[in-house]
XYZ file of C-alpha atoms in Angstrom:
763
model
C -5.369 -23.741 59.024
C -2.759 -23.732 56.281
C -0.266 -20.958 56.381
C -0.685 -18.225 53.754
C 2.246 -16.787 51.864
C 1.838 -13.687 49.732
C 4.167 -13.050 46.800
C 5.564 -9.559 46.866
C 5.918 -9.421 43.052
C 2.241 -10.102 42.384
C -0.163 -8.881 44.982
C -3.156 -10.564 43.376
C -1.572 -14.006 43.138
C -1.304 -16.151 46.244
C 0.306 -19.536 46.816
C -1.391 -21.815 49.345
C -0.426 -25.203 50.762
C -2.746 -28.051 49.820
C -4.444 -29.260 53.044
C -4.402 -32.838 51.740
C -0.704 -32.689 50.943
C 1.187 -29.807 52.602
C 4.182 -30.411 50.347
C 2.204 -29.302 47.281
C 1.650 -25.615 46.654
C -1.550 -24.495 44.904
C -1.425 -21.244 42.992
C -4.577 -19.138 42.924
C -5.313 -16.573 40.235
C -8.171 -14.159 39.572
C -10.691 -15.716 37.194
C -10.203 -12.959 34.593
C -6.434 -13.532 34.524
C -6.808 -17.295 34.257
C -9.384 -17.199 31.440
C -7.369 -14.614 29.528
C -4.239 -16.772 29.649
C -6.143 -19.964 28.852
C -7.805 -18.440 25.799
C -4.520 -16.958 24.625
C -2.787 -20.348 24.881
C -5.673 -22.006 23.083
C -5.614 -19.396 20.325
C -1.898 -19.778 19.750
C -2.263 -23.558 19.662
C -5.023 -23.432 17.048
C -3.103 -20.938 14.917
C 0.328 -22.577 15.061
C -0.462 -26.277 15.527
C -3.741 -26.892 13.777
C -5.238 -24.463 11.259
C -2.437 -22.696 9.363
C 0.188 -24.358 7.145
C 3.909 -23.742 7.475
C 5.475 -21.943 4.535
C 8.337 -24.451 4.300
C 6.508 -27.677 3.499
C 2.991 -26.261 3.110
C 1.544 -28.748 5.593
C -0.464 -28.547 8.773
C 0.770 -30.658 11.720
C -1.728 -33.481 11.163
C -0.816 -33.712 7.457
C 2.893 -33.664 8.236
C 2.498 -36.434 10.813
C 0.449 -38.585 8.438
C 3.081 -38.343 5.717
C 5.929 -39.022 8.177
C 4.130 -41.949 9.816
C 3.472 -43.534 6.401
C 7.133 -43.151 5.493
C 8.130 -44.809 8.775
C 5.797 -47.709 7.896
C 7.598 -48.062 4.577
C 4.518 -47.088 2.554
C 6.414 -45.530 -0.327
C 5.155 -45.307 -3.898
C 6.728 -48.650 -4.881
C 5.524 -50.578 -1.819
C 2.282 -52.492 -1.303
C -0.771 -50.722 0.069
C -1.574 -51.185 3.756
C -4.787 -50.743 5.674
C -5.564 -47.115 6.428
C -6.422 -48.074 9.994
C -2.782 -49.091 10.445
C -1.588 -45.656 9.377
C -4.176 -43.789 11.442
C -3.317 -45.898 14.462
C 0.368 -45.029 14.165
C -0.387 -41.333 13.684
C -2.661 -40.887 16.690
C -0.717 -43.333 18.848
C 2.745 -41.901 18.247
C 2.488 -38.313 17.053
C -1.018 -36.800 16.956
C -3.139 -37.480 20.060
C -6.486 -36.480 18.569
C -9.556 -38.173 17.122
C -9.105 -40.950 14.591
C -12.027 -39.694 12.461
C -10.482 -36.248 11.957
C -7.095 -37.792 11.223
C -8.553 -40.197 8.673
C -10.533 -37.388 7.009
C -7.311 -35.377 6.596
C -5.697 -38.454 5.077
C -8.630 -38.915 2.672
C -8.392 -35.298 1.556
C -4.729 -35.775 0.630
C -5.663 -38.757 -1.549
C -8.515 -37.232 -3.582
C -7.320 -36.055 -7.017
C -10.366 -33.775 -7.267
C -9.432 -32.066 -3.962
C -5.609 -32.015 -4.115
C -3.780 -30.756 -7.187
C -0.862 -33.084 -6.423
C -2.134 -35.848 -4.077
C 0.217 -37.091 -1.362
C -1.615 -40.367 -0.636
C -2.359 -43.129 -3.138
C -5.596 -44.746 -1.994
C -7.089 -48.102 -2.834
C -10.806 -48.633 -2.259
C -13.606 -46.103 -1.858
C -12.009 -42.719 -1.172
C -15.025 -40.563 -2.065
C -16.213 -39.046 -5.324
C -16.574 -35.536 -6.763
C -20.341 -35.734 -6.188
C -19.858 -36.539 -2.499
C -16.266 -36.135 -1.257
C -17.244 -37.452 2.191
C -18.719 -40.701 0.898
C -15.432 -42.542 1.535
C -15.415 -45.959 3.181
C -14.306 -46.540 6.761
C -10.566 -46.807 7.353
C -10.850 -50.540 8.083
C -11.867 -51.101 4.443
C -9.433 -48.843 2.581
C -5.712 -49.167 1.913
C -3.116 -46.521 1.181
C 0.482 -45.682 0.416
C 2.375 -42.521 -0.449
C 2.436 -41.136 -3.977
C 5.543 -40.539 -6.037
C 5.100 -36.777 -5.510
C 5.310 -37.254 -1.721
C 8.999 -38.060 -2.121
C 9.618 -34.357 -2.722
C 8.760 -33.905 0.963
C 10.650 -36.917 2.350
C 13.688 -37.665 0.186
C 16.048 -35.425 2.200
C 14.597 -36.190 5.632
C 17.499 -38.313 6.887
C 20.216 -35.954 5.647
C 20.437 -33.517 8.543
C 18.127 -31.026 6.865
C 15.547 -30.478 9.617
C 15.280 -30.295 13.374
C 13.773 -33.147 15.358
C 11.534 -32.627 18.378
C 10.064 -35.035 20.948
C 6.570 -36.350 20.328
C 3.703 -35.639 22.725
C 4.855 -38.177 25.337
C 8.597 -37.772 24.828
C 9.196 -41.372 23.774
C 9.869 -40.713 20.093
C 11.113 -37.933 17.877
C 9.371 -36.360 14.897
C 10.515 -33.758 12.347
C 9.531 -30.195 13.115
C 9.073 -29.647 9.377
C 9.589 -31.760 6.255
C 12.426 -30.766 3.867
C 10.217 -29.929 0.886
C 12.001 -29.651 -2.428
C 9.074 -27.774 -3.974
C 6.838 -24.922 -2.649
C 4.020 -27.281 -1.706
C 2.174 -24.482 0.107
C 1.289 -23.021 -3.295
C 1.050 -26.258 -5.251
C -1.641 -27.940 -3.145
C -2.896 -24.891 -1.278
C -4.641 -25.005 2.091
C -7.737 -23.793 3.867
C -8.465 -23.451 7.551
C -10.098 -21.335 10.215
C -8.087 -20.362 13.268
C -8.946 -17.970 16.103
C -9.333 -14.492 14.665
C -7.835 -15.441 11.296
C -8.259 -17.856 8.410
C -6.346 -19.084 5.390
C -7.475 -19.833 1.844
C -4.586 -20.713 -0.445
C -5.608 -22.022 -3.887
C -3.598 -24.723 -5.706
C -1.186 -23.745 -8.486
C 0.640 -25.376 -11.358
C 4.023 -26.866 -10.473
C 5.803 -25.827 -13.644
C 4.582 -22.234 -13.391
C 5.565 -21.930 -9.721
C 8.989 -23.499 -10.309
C 9.597 -21.118 -13.200
C 8.694 -18.140 -10.982
C 11.029 -19.430 -8.237
C 13.900 -19.668 -10.694
C 13.174 -16.131 -11.928
C 13.193 -14.764 -8.376
C 16.292 -16.782 -7.482
C 18.239 -15.323 -10.392
C 16.796 -11.790 -10.040
C 15.907 -11.032 -6.391
C 14.422 -7.652 -7.376
C 11.746 -9.232 -9.567
C 8.337 -7.603 -8.989
C 4.987 -9.291 -8.479
C 3.882 -8.196 -11.959
C 6.951 -9.882 -13.465
C 6.330 -13.041 -11.443
C 2.786 -13.092 -12.827
C 4.310 -13.601 -16.261
C 5.104 -17.110 -15.003
C 2.201 -17.746 -12.606
C -0.921 -16.895 -14.592
C -3.257 -17.669 -11.699
C -4.485 -20.577 -9.577
C -4.654 -23.997 -11.206
C -7.472 -26.052 -9.705
C -7.705 -29.853 -10.030
C -10.772 -29.440 -12.246
C -10.790 -28.085 -15.788
C -13.252 -25.254 -15.219
C -12.396 -21.872 -16.731
C -10.996 -19.079 -14.548
C -12.721 -15.893 -15.722
C -11.081 -13.385 -13.364
C -9.259 -10.682 -15.395
C -5.450 -10.745 -15.320
C -5.261 -7.327 -13.653
C -7.409 -8.540 -10.752
C -5.255 -11.655 -10.384
C -2.139 -9.479 -10.217
C -3.820 -7.357 -7.543
C -4.564 -10.504 -5.524
C -0.933 -11.606 -5.712
C 0.186 -8.094 -4.749
C -1.953 -7.918 -1.603
C -2.297 -11.583 -0.678
C -6.101 -11.362 -0.533
C -8.988 -11.315 -2.989
C -11.146 -13.775 -4.889
C -11.196 -15.551 -8.240
C -14.143 -16.875 -10.202
C -14.291 -20.195 -11.990
C -17.070 -21.480 -14.218
C -17.925 -24.757 -15.898
C -16.877 -25.507 -19.467
C -19.555 -26.506 -21.972
C -20.072 -27.237 -25.637
C -22.936 -27.693 -28.095
C -23.651 -31.225 -29.222
C -26.615 -32.259 -31.396
C -28.667 -29.279 -30.261
C -27.958 -29.923 -26.559
C -25.670 -28.281 -24.026
C -23.024 -30.651 -22.632
C -21.106 -29.587 -19.514
C -17.695 -31.253 -19.583
C -15.973 -29.733 -16.527
C -17.208 -28.215 -13.271
C -15.675 -25.637 -10.937
C -13.475 -26.782 -8.041
C -15.337 -28.696 -5.292
C -18.676 -28.519 -7.126
C -20.831 -31.629 -7.295
C -22.528 -32.603 -10.536
C -25.443 -34.074 -8.569
C -25.924 -30.774 -6.755
C -25.904 -28.886 -10.067
C -28.666 -31.106 -11.441
C -30.597 -30.656 -8.201
C -30.351 -26.871 -8.451
C -31.439 -26.821 -12.098
C -34.294 -29.253 -11.437
C -35.532 -27.018 -8.613
C -35.619 -24.064 -11.013
C -37.547 -26.130 -13.555
C -40.106 -27.189 -10.948
C -40.519 -23.551 -9.898
C -41.113 -22.690 -13.586
C -38.103 -20.398 -13.569
C -36.363 -22.283 -16.372
C -38.929 -22.608 -19.192
C -36.295 -22.806 -21.921
C -35.030 -26.198 -20.611
C -37.051 -29.404 -21.025
C -34.708 -32.125 -19.740
C -31.557 -32.766 -17.672
C -29.359 -35.866 -17.816
C -26.202 -37.076 -16.107
C -24.213 -39.143 -18.607
C -20.964 -39.211 -16.624
C -18.940 -42.432 -16.723
C -15.330 -43.612 -16.437
C -14.416 -42.262 -19.858
C -16.229 -38.948 -19.249
C -16.032 -38.161 -15.517
C -18.164 -35.056 -16.054
C -20.892 -35.057 -18.679
C -24.087 -33.220 -17.776
C -26.566 -32.815 -20.642
C -29.057 -29.920 -20.730
C -31.735 -30.196 -23.404
C -33.174 -26.805 -24.487
C -36.803 -26.383 -25.538
C -35.787 -25.483 -29.091
C -32.792 -24.593 -31.230
C -33.995 -20.981 -31.446
C -32.953 -20.374 -27.839
C -29.831 -18.276 -27.350
C -27.445 -20.860 -25.851
C -24.967 -18.265 -24.614
C -27.696 -16.289 -22.837
C -29.096 -19.472 -21.299
C -25.699 -20.581 -19.985
C -25.006 -17.095 -18.682
C -28.239 -17.330 -16.688
C -27.337 -20.807 -15.386
C -23.882 -19.564 -14.353
C -25.502 -16.806 -12.309
C -28.206 -18.941 -10.672
C -26.309 -22.145 -9.854
C -22.899 -23.404 -8.788
C -21.819 -23.674 -12.424
C -19.930 -20.486 -11.593
C -18.334 -19.989 -8.180
C -16.154 -17.456 -6.451
C -13.182 -18.621 -4.369
C -11.728 -16.466 -1.623
C -7.936 -16.122 -1.522
C -6.065 -15.298 1.665
C -2.346 -16.162 1.548
C -2.089 -16.442 5.328
C 0.500 -18.904 6.655
C 3.179 -19.376 9.287
C 6.466 -17.835 8.160
C 10.026 -18.847 8.948
C 9.897 -16.677 12.081
C 7.082 -18.826 13.474
C 4.441 -16.120 13.173
C 1.318 -16.043 10.992
C 1.422 -13.509 8.198
C -0.401 -12.666 4.955
C 2.195 -12.809 2.175
C 2.157 -11.363 -1.294
C 3.479 -13.586 -4.057
C 6.988 -12.142 -4.109
C 7.498 -12.343 -0.343
C 6.008 -15.843 -0.236
C 8.339 -17.240 -2.891
C 11.292 -15.316 -1.420
C 10.612 -16.751 2.038
C 10.332 -20.268 0.653
C 13.556 -19.883 -1.318
C 15.301 -18.947 1.937
C 13.939 -22.126 3.471
C 14.997 -24.205 0.482
C 18.451 -22.648 0.273
C 19.075 -23.285 3.964
C 17.792 -26.852 3.587
C 20.203 -27.498 0.718
C 23.045 -25.912 2.707
C 22.329 -28.188 5.683
C 22.141 -31.201 3.367
C 25.517 -30.373 1.806
C 27.064 -29.724 5.208
C 25.740 -33.040 6.488
C 27.138 -34.831 3.441
C 30.471 -33.046 3.828
C 30.758 -34.246 7.421
C 29.988 -37.792 6.296
C 32.587 -37.591 3.527
C 35.264 -36.211 5.891
C 34.472 -38.931 8.409
C 34.790 -41.616 5.748
C 38.051 -40.163 4.413
C 39.406 -40.091 7.948
C 38.558 -43.777 8.351
C 40.050 -44.645 4.957
C 43.286 -42.887 5.921
C 43.524 -45.101 8.971
C 42.702 -48.259 6.999
C 45.359 -47.417 4.434
C 47.939 -47.076 7.216
C 46.871 -50.487 8.459
C 47.295 -52.091 5.051
C 50.719 -50.565 4.612
C 51.747 -51.994 8.008
C 49.582 -55.060 8.029
C 52.103 -57.420 9.651
C 52.819 -55.105 12.567
C 49.069 -54.417 13.026
C 48.342 -58.168 13.174
C 51.177 -58.680 15.656
C 49.864 -55.956 17.973
C 46.338 -57.383 17.831
C 47.599 -60.914 18.643
C 49.964 -59.977 21.453
C 47.956 -57.345 23.355
C 44.795 -57.786 25.372
C 43.717 -54.219 24.552
C 45.284 -53.425 21.184
C 43.304 -50.210 20.523
C 45.476 -47.754 22.567
C 48.628 -49.458 21.288
C 47.555 -48.980 17.687
C 46.655 -45.346 18.358
C 50.078 -44.697 19.894
C 52.126 -46.687 17.412
C 50.593 -45.252 14.217
C 49.201 -41.932 15.598
C 45.600 -42.920 14.878
C 42.402 -41.442 16.222
C 39.910 -43.435 18.243
C 37.627 -43.668 15.209
C 40.405 -44.936 12.956
C 41.584 -47.497 15.468
C 38.048 -48.808 15.958
C 37.609 -49.126 12.182
C 40.886 -51.084 11.881
C 39.852 -53.505 14.594
C 36.559 -54.156 12.790
C 38.267 -55.144 9.500
C 37.359 -58.707 8.454
C 39.988 -61.201 7.350
C 38.628 -61.252 3.801
C 39.363 -57.512 3.560
C 43.089 -58.078 4.067
C 43.537 -59.018 0.406
C 45.731 -56.884 -1.828
C 42.691 -55.942 -3.904
C 41.137 -54.181 -0.906
C 43.975 -51.656 -0.831
C 43.181 -50.699 -4.417
C 39.509 -50.230 -3.519
C 40.411 -47.981 -0.609
C 42.568 -45.757 -2.776
C 39.840 -45.562 -5.450
C 37.255 -44.643 -2.823
C 39.597 -42.050 -1.372
C 40.015 -40.454 -4.753
C 36.268 -40.360 -5.389
C 35.426 -38.936 -1.971
C 38.201 -36.360 -2.177
C 36.736 -35.043 -5.439
C 33.263 -34.945 -3.870
C 34.634 -33.102 -0.829
C 36.198 -30.469 -3.034
C 32.885 -29.931 -4.857
C 30.968 -29.710 -1.573
C 33.421 -27.220 -0.125
C 33.313 -25.104 -3.262
C 29.516 -25.095 -3.293
C 29.217 -24.197 0.383
C 31.698 -21.340 0.034
C 29.947 -19.837 -3.033
C 26.436 -18.429 -2.930
C 26.361 -18.439 -6.717
C 27.021 -22.187 -6.870
C 24.503 -22.828 -4.106
C 21.792 -20.886 -5.964
C 22.662 -22.702 -9.169
C 22.254 -26.045 -7.407
C 18.866 -25.005 -5.983
C 17.782 -23.829 -9.444
C 18.863 -27.036 -11.178
C 17.049 -29.182 -8.614
C 13.887 -27.087 -8.972
C 13.903 -27.444 -12.742
C 14.585 -31.188 -12.513
C 11.696 -31.717 -10.087
C 9.406 -29.571 -12.225
C 10.255 -31.728 -15.218
C 9.659 -34.951 -13.285
C 6.498 -34.086 -11.359
C 5.023 -31.211 -13.377
C 2.110 -31.341 -15.797
C 0.239 -28.897 -18.075
C -2.225 -26.393 -16.626
C -5.692 -27.834 -16.061
C -7.761 -24.709 -15.407
C -7.631 -22.485 -18.510
C -7.730 -18.733 -17.910
C -10.348 -16.998 -20.044
C -11.026 -13.531 -18.611
C -14.629 -12.430 -18.672
C -17.321 -10.655 -16.680
C -19.263 -12.344 -13.915
C -22.509 -13.892 -15.126
C -25.811 -12.089 -14.633
C -29.182 -13.745 -14.312
C -31.930 -13.035 -16.793
C -34.798 -10.794 -15.765
C -37.922 -12.576 -14.608
C -39.758 -11.399 -17.720
C -37.174 -13.099 -19.942
C -37.624 -16.444 -18.221
C -41.370 -16.835 -18.462
C -43.126 -18.270 -21.528
C -44.151 -15.479 -23.919
C -47.896 -15.857 -24.500
C -50.644 -13.449 -25.571
C -52.756 -12.448 -22.582
C -55.764 -10.255 -21.875
C -55.759 -8.488 -18.513
C -59.238 -7.747 -17.180
C -60.040 -5.143 -14.515
C -63.372 -5.083 -12.674
C -65.187 -2.031 -11.321
C -64.141 -2.912 -7.761
C -60.469 -3.201 -8.692
C -60.139 -6.991 -9.095
C -57.668 -8.073 -11.768
C -56.942 -11.332 -13.623
C -55.264 -12.497 -16.825
C -56.730 -14.716 -19.544
C -54.636 -16.471 -22.200
C -55.131 -15.191 -25.711
C -56.589 -12.021 -27.244
C -59.931 -13.481 -28.336
C -61.414 -13.259 -24.843
C -64.602 -11.202 -24.353
C -64.074 -9.664 -20.890
C -67.762 -8.763 -20.532
C -68.773 -12.440 -20.618
C -66.565 -13.459 -17.683
C -68.125 -14.088 -14.298
C -67.758 -11.411 -11.636
C -68.530 -11.177 -7.949
C -71.979 -10.066 -6.887
C -72.279 -6.307 -7.259
C -69.157 -6.161 -9.456
C -68.705 -6.071 -13.222
C -66.390 -5.434 -16.131
C -64.539 -2.100 -16.228
C -61.524 -2.234 -18.562
C -59.180 -4.645 -20.354
C -55.743 -4.511 -21.987
C -54.115 -6.937 -24.394
C -50.406 -7.751 -24.547
C -47.866 -10.475 -23.711
C -47.162 -12.386 -20.526
C -43.569 -11.129 -20.285
C -44.605 -7.476 -20.194
C -45.307 -5.173 -17.269
C -48.893 -4.274 -16.493
C -49.468 -0.573 -15.729
C -52.519 0.366 -13.666
C -53.959 3.876 -13.530
C -55.930 5.000 -10.465
C -58.476 7.770 -9.884
C -55.785 10.154 -8.560
C -53.727 9.922 -11.758
C -51.003 7.700 -10.261
C -49.589 4.784 -12.249
C -48.331 1.453 -10.889
C -46.350 -1.342 -12.537
C -46.336 -5.087 -11.895
C -45.419 -8.228 -13.918
C -48.312 -9.548 -15.948
C -47.253 -13.171 -15.481
C -47.859 -12.870 -11.705
C -51.552 -12.157 -12.172
C -54.093 -14.846 -11.261
C -55.756 -16.833 -14.002
C -59.038 -15.731 -15.524
C -60.538 -19.101 -14.506
C -60.865 -17.530 -11.062
C -62.348 -14.167 -10.207
C -58.876 -12.723 -9.670
C -57.562 -10.745 -6.729
C -57.669 -7.070 -5.721
C -54.962 -4.912 -7.232
C -54.618 -3.257 -3.839
C -53.256 -6.550 -2.434
C -50.059 -6.054 -4.466
C -50.072 -2.243 -4.656
C -50.513 0.540 -2.119
C -52.774 3.246 -3.622
C -53.871 6.305 -1.608
C -56.834 5.891 0.715
C -60.138 6.144 -1.130
C -58.571 5.816 -4.594
C -60.103 3.502 -7.206
C -58.497 2.025 -10.305
C -59.583 3.574 -13.587
C -57.903 1.294 -16.113
C -54.992 -0.942 -17.075
C -52.338 -0.741 -19.820
C -50.177 -3.499 -21.313
C -47.537 -3.506 -24.033
C -43.900 -2.863 -24.771
C -41.902 -0.012 -23.252
C -42.355 2.091 -26.410
C -46.110 1.541 -26.612
C -48.112 4.808 -26.583
C -51.287 5.369 -24.575
C -53.693 8.305 -24.260
C -54.322 9.457 -20.684
C -57.109 11.971 -19.990
C -59.759 13.275 -17.595
C -63.437 14.145 -17.972
C -62.476 17.854 -17.998
C -61.480 17.207 -21.599
C -57.696 17.307 -21.164
C -55.329 14.534 -22.314
C -51.827 13.706 -23.545
C -49.944 10.756 -25.014
C -47.565 8.857 -22.689
C -44.911 6.282 -23.461
C -45.613 3.174 -21.399
C -41.983 2.778 -20.301
C -42.142 6.249 -18.714
C -44.984 5.058 -16.484
C -43.009 2.162 -14.942
C -42.131 2.353 -11.265
C -40.966 -0.065 -8.577
C -42.681 1.946 -5.884
C -45.834 0.204 -4.699
C -47.243 3.636 -3.828
C -47.213 4.493 -7.502
C -45.923 7.381 -9.584
C -47.707 10.725 -10.108
C -48.431 10.874 -13.862
C -51.802 12.406 -14.787
C -52.802 15.643 -13.048
C -56.493 15.424 -12.157
C -58.372 18.720 -11.520
C -60.340 18.902 -8.266
C -63.584 17.032 -8.754
C -62.380 15.535 -12.010
C -62.599 11.888 -13.092
C -59.907 9.828 -14.817
C -61.080 8.244 -18.059
C -60.078 4.790 -19.253
C -56.659 4.922 -20.996
C -56.635 3.966 -24.681
C -53.756 2.554 -26.790
C -52.303 4.411 -29.791
C -51.917 1.844 -32.548
C -50.228 4.157 -35.057
C -49.148 7.677 -34.183
C -49.035 8.675 -37.865
C -52.423 7.442 -39.108
C -54.314 6.783 -35.885
C -57.318 8.866 -34.914
C -59.125 9.666 -31.675
C -62.835 10.251 -31.007
C -64.156 12.016 -27.876
C -67.776 11.917 -26.708
C -69.292 14.236 -24.089
C -72.235 13.910 -21.757
C -73.915 16.626 -23.758
C -74.102 14.357 -26.812
C -71.196 15.916 -28.791
C -68.604 13.901 -30.688
C -65.268 15.104 -32.086
C -62.610 13.186 -34.046
C -59.163 14.181 -35.278
C -55.661 12.686 -35.789
C -54.225 11.406 -32.511
C -50.904 13.026 -33.444
C -52.423 16.383 -32.478
C -52.080 15.386 -28.818
C -48.690 16.116 -27.243
C -46.342 13.426 -25.866
C -45.591 14.050 -22.203
C -44.058 12.159 -19.310
C -46.569 13.552 -16.855
C -48.925 16.509 -16.482
C -52.461 17.671 -17.286
C -52.257 17.576 -21.061
C -54.073 19.780 -23.568
C -57.761 20.290 -24.319
C -59.188 17.430 -26.364
C -62.623 19.011 -26.933
C -64.219 22.332 -26.074
C -66.604 21.924 -23.139
C -68.470 24.952 -21.728
C -67.945 25.637 -18.005
C -64.849 25.704 -15.859
C -66.102 24.146 -12.644
C -67.822 20.865 -12.055
C -71.462 21.566 -11.275
C -74.529 19.420 -11.363
C -75.704 18.997 -14.930
C -72.560 20.496 -16.496
C -71.251 18.833 -19.638
C -68.129 16.683 -19.315
C -66.102 14.355 -21.528
C -67.517 10.886 -20.979
C -65.205 8.641 -23.011
C -62.712 8.624 -25.820
C -61.451 5.901 -28.157
C -58.518 5.536 -30.501
C -58.959 3.781 -33.830
C -57.355 3.297 -37.213
C -58.715 4.482 -40.578
C -61.311 2.032 -41.850
C -62.527 0.938 -38.421
C -66.067 1.517 -37.183
C -67.182 3.239 -33.976
C -70.000 1.925 -31.788
C -71.917 4.529 -29.745
C -73.663 2.824 -26.821
C -76.666 4.672 -25.355
C -78.460 2.471 -22.863
C -79.427 -0.781 -24.595
C -79.152 0.794 -28.027
C -76.020 1.397 -30.063
C -75.164 3.351 -33.171
C -72.567 2.115 -35.677
C -70.555 4.896 -37.319
C -68.848 3.768 -40.502
C -65.725 5.589 -41.788
C -67.920 7.756 -44.016
C -70.135 8.650 -41.047
C -67.129 9.519 -38.897
C -66.039 12.100 -41.488
C -69.020 14.230 -40.357
C -67.432 14.623 -36.875
C -63.841 15.336 -37.937
C -62.409 18.726 -36.971
C -59.377 20.212 -35.236
C -58.416 19.443 -31.684
C -60.018 21.612 -29.005
C -63.151 22.495 -30.969
C -66.738 21.810 -29.984
C -67.531 18.871 -32.236
C -70.977 17.925 -33.604
C -74.143 16.671 -31.988
C -74.921 12.974 -32.213
C -78.320 11.903 -33.608
C -81.300 12.202 -31.288
C -81.666 9.139 -29.088
C -77.878 8.540 -28.927
C -76.834 11.687 -27.103
C -76.764 10.006 -23.674
C -73.501 8.182 -24.426
C -72.618 5.356 -22.068
C -69.746 3.714 -23.959
C -67.541 4.438 -26.950
C -66.197 1.280 -28.605
C -64.106 0.471 -31.669
C -65.622 -2.258 -33.864
């Protein structure tokens, strides 16, 4: 058995000898400890080496290695393109031991002008399109080189500006970070998901960011609000409008988190809507697909056609053809913004790895201040590196000048000594470097003219050394140099803003009633509570077919974009869209399938019209009031208590009030009495019992007691039809005058034979 040895410092950990090889110790850990450490290491790797960009150059490791590998292959902006497979092979073989597909996809992203504000890779071949960014060709078909802008990341690489670290197998070295001359982390942005954190940095305009950097460099106490005078907001590669208000943008830059909204730009052209720019990362094909789906679902009746007329001259040109010129174009586009990707919200989370190597969410001021520290230190290291080179060269030139002044003696020493180097160093008090440089002088350089060149070079380098020393000793001069280089790069690589900022409110979709075609409809209710809608107002509901044992009860006329209000036998009202009702070609469907009335309740009638339409609601006890239809609306499927029904009472069919000033009402009772008076004598209530329409003897419902049977509203000049069995009596306006009196009175008896009223109808 192998011998066990317990560590005194960690009682749970034990080191055992491997039975197969006693010289190897195997460390054993509790599973919880091992998994905790493993997950922690994995999390730190994902955060620091994969998902989050570094604030200095704004790149993730894979992006940095792609750019560096391309520079090592000589793929600069002026060189010929080379196969992408060559670049990917170098990246994964030398610096990034991961999958070639992921590496190539990162390379493609850096080449797409619709994805990157300032692309780093200049691609040749199929590198995807805005409609499908991942439709790029395989890396064996495409070619690439670096863009001119990429030189802002690489131009100072060989000037002692950054640290170099071994690659994954220790055979090569790679830069820990690229010496970016511009704050690329803001210019191109970044997005990524790490473990427990994420980053979403939008792209910005180079000139605006450089101007803000200069402002902060000259005035370190500049606030975020003052920096926002330079940086108006993100600047996406597309020309969609940013509608987020300026105050919200300032709040985002103050906290480092938030969201901005961008919408498509459009214009009117020959009666059509032409979309000329889309939001960032939105596909025109997907937009047309979304709009076509709405048209097929009949949720976009105001649009008759969609076309994609995009070409090389007009990369984005989507044409929407409205049904007519009378349509409100602004309202239509506002609806399309709300129901499609024509308007999108982009999350902002300025989370990145700072100079201390830790992830942090920065506000705008701290972000630019941190980057300026990085840039200032980079410039300082570049100047120091150049100063060392200049001093080294001056030291060599001093030695060469001594050699030219004593050329004969130098030649004699070289000819007569086997090892002339130590002799030269002793004779002329030279350093090892100077002596080596003298020994490497060619014969052609011994001409008199060469001495003049050395002195001229000495003079030039001495002046440069003085400038370098002065700059390194003065923070003011160093800041001025950083500022001048920023402004020069902004002038060379900058361009105007692409995404205009036009503050506005987020779009809201139209109501369902505004989207449907507005048509006249007649809603028909049967005695058993089945409902349906027929197009037009010239429909005779009594002639429609009904189920066996069922028949016509009530009808209401209105428009398809209005809400239907149903009244049940308990006095509750319900609301539902009229356009959702089944067609009158069928026998309809029960109202109870869409509503939830009390058990045992029946439906007494239906009402349709605008919100301000007036209807008379009453019971057979002879009480009624006028209600505004909008006050009867409710979203509750269980309805809304509106009309108070006395115990044993019956709800009468509601009737519309055509004109509150001139309209009249007629009430008929089971006792054969009829009373008419102006409808304005009824009160307007939201809910309740109402007032007495007609005087009916008796207070309790008993067999044979007289009750109000029906009422009808009509306009002056209209006729009334009194139905009694199969007979009917037509009352002309002159005949109706006989029954006119004040509200609440008894009324007059109808002629004999028509006192058993079964229906009261307006002709």
